[in-house]
Amino acid sequence: MECDKCGSDAVMHAAYSGLHMCEEHFRRSVDSRVRRRIREDALLPESATPDDPETWLVGLSGGKDSVVLTKLLHDTFDADPRVELVAVTIHEGIDGYRDASLEACLELTDDLDIEHEVVSYADEYDLEMDDVAADDPLDMAPCAYCGVFRRDALSRYAEEYGADKLLTGHNLDDEAQTAMMNLLSGDVRQIAKHFDASLGSFEDREVDDDPFVPRAKPLRDIPEKEVALYAHLAELPTHMAECPHASEAYRGEIQQHLHDLEEDHPGTRHSIMSGYEELARLAAEAYRDDADAPQGRCERCGAPTNNATCRKCELVEELGGELPGDD
Ligand code: SF4
């Protein structure tokens, strides 16, 4: 196979576009799609200046997605004094898994000279995911606990750090799966929340009244396989092992369906996301006036919530953990 751009040996074929690309044109294509997404989502406001830069916190797990995101953001903004990048890794307390991926995070941030912080469930909640998964007192899947703790840890750290945005490495496959799960649930409010939480342009999203640091996903146009290929070609340090507690069975089913559809009808993921994003924007506008965004604060930890205590504090109590400041 030859590259359709220059005739060199191709390293990939994108069935959805019909293009064959060599390494150089493939990497350029990923770079330009991510930079276009950053522009179209208006991630960098005109108010950002060298004297008053934006601080972007990047969730860095050591997996291919967050590693590629960190590298691309570094390459794009390293010489731009309007953006300061800080990477943060959440350590869940999973033996033999997170320590290995943490090594990849340390190698990358050292190579790129990016500030890197680690936030652990042990320090934040006096809990480790290995113990939570073994006890499972509420008979939930481990990921159901872990997702609540990770969202809280990232959001609280971003708020404490004074970050302007929290960026995560969700790719096109991740987002198409979430879109399908939300559509199949029939929960239109959840679709509206998805838009305001992390989709669309910052010019269209309702982030001013949001008590959480706004999130963005600059890789959301890039298929998972292309992220993996980029990481491989760029020789980035990544940790590919799967978490031993991975348990999102429903997402796995949706993933398989989408994979089969994409094989038979290339471009399915892109078309799902373009239609879904428009639908989600309309849903967000429709619900904006009676938004059920958190109006209060958790009386225990201060996190945004509509209840007396937030879900994370309920889980910490149920699991026998402690929050910083508890006696
Ligand atoms: Fe946590 Fe589940 Fe991810 Fe493992 S797979 S780190 S338990 S969310």
Coordinates of C-alpha atoms in Angstrom, one line a residue, residues 1 18 51 67 76 122 125 214 246 259 273 278 316 319:
M1 CA 0.0 0.0 0.0
G18 CA -10.7 5.7 2.2
D51 CA 0.5 37.5 31.9
V67 CA -0.3 9.8 27.0
T76 CA 1.0 22.4 20.4
A122 CA -5.6 6.2 50.0
Y125 CA -10.5 8.5 51.2
P214 CA -15.1 22.5 32.9
A246 CA -12.6 -3.8 34.8
H259 CA -17.1 -2.4 16.2
M273 CA -21.2 11.6 17.1
E278 CA -26.4 18.3 17.7
V316 CA -16.8 6.6 51.7
L319 CA -16.9 1.5 52.9

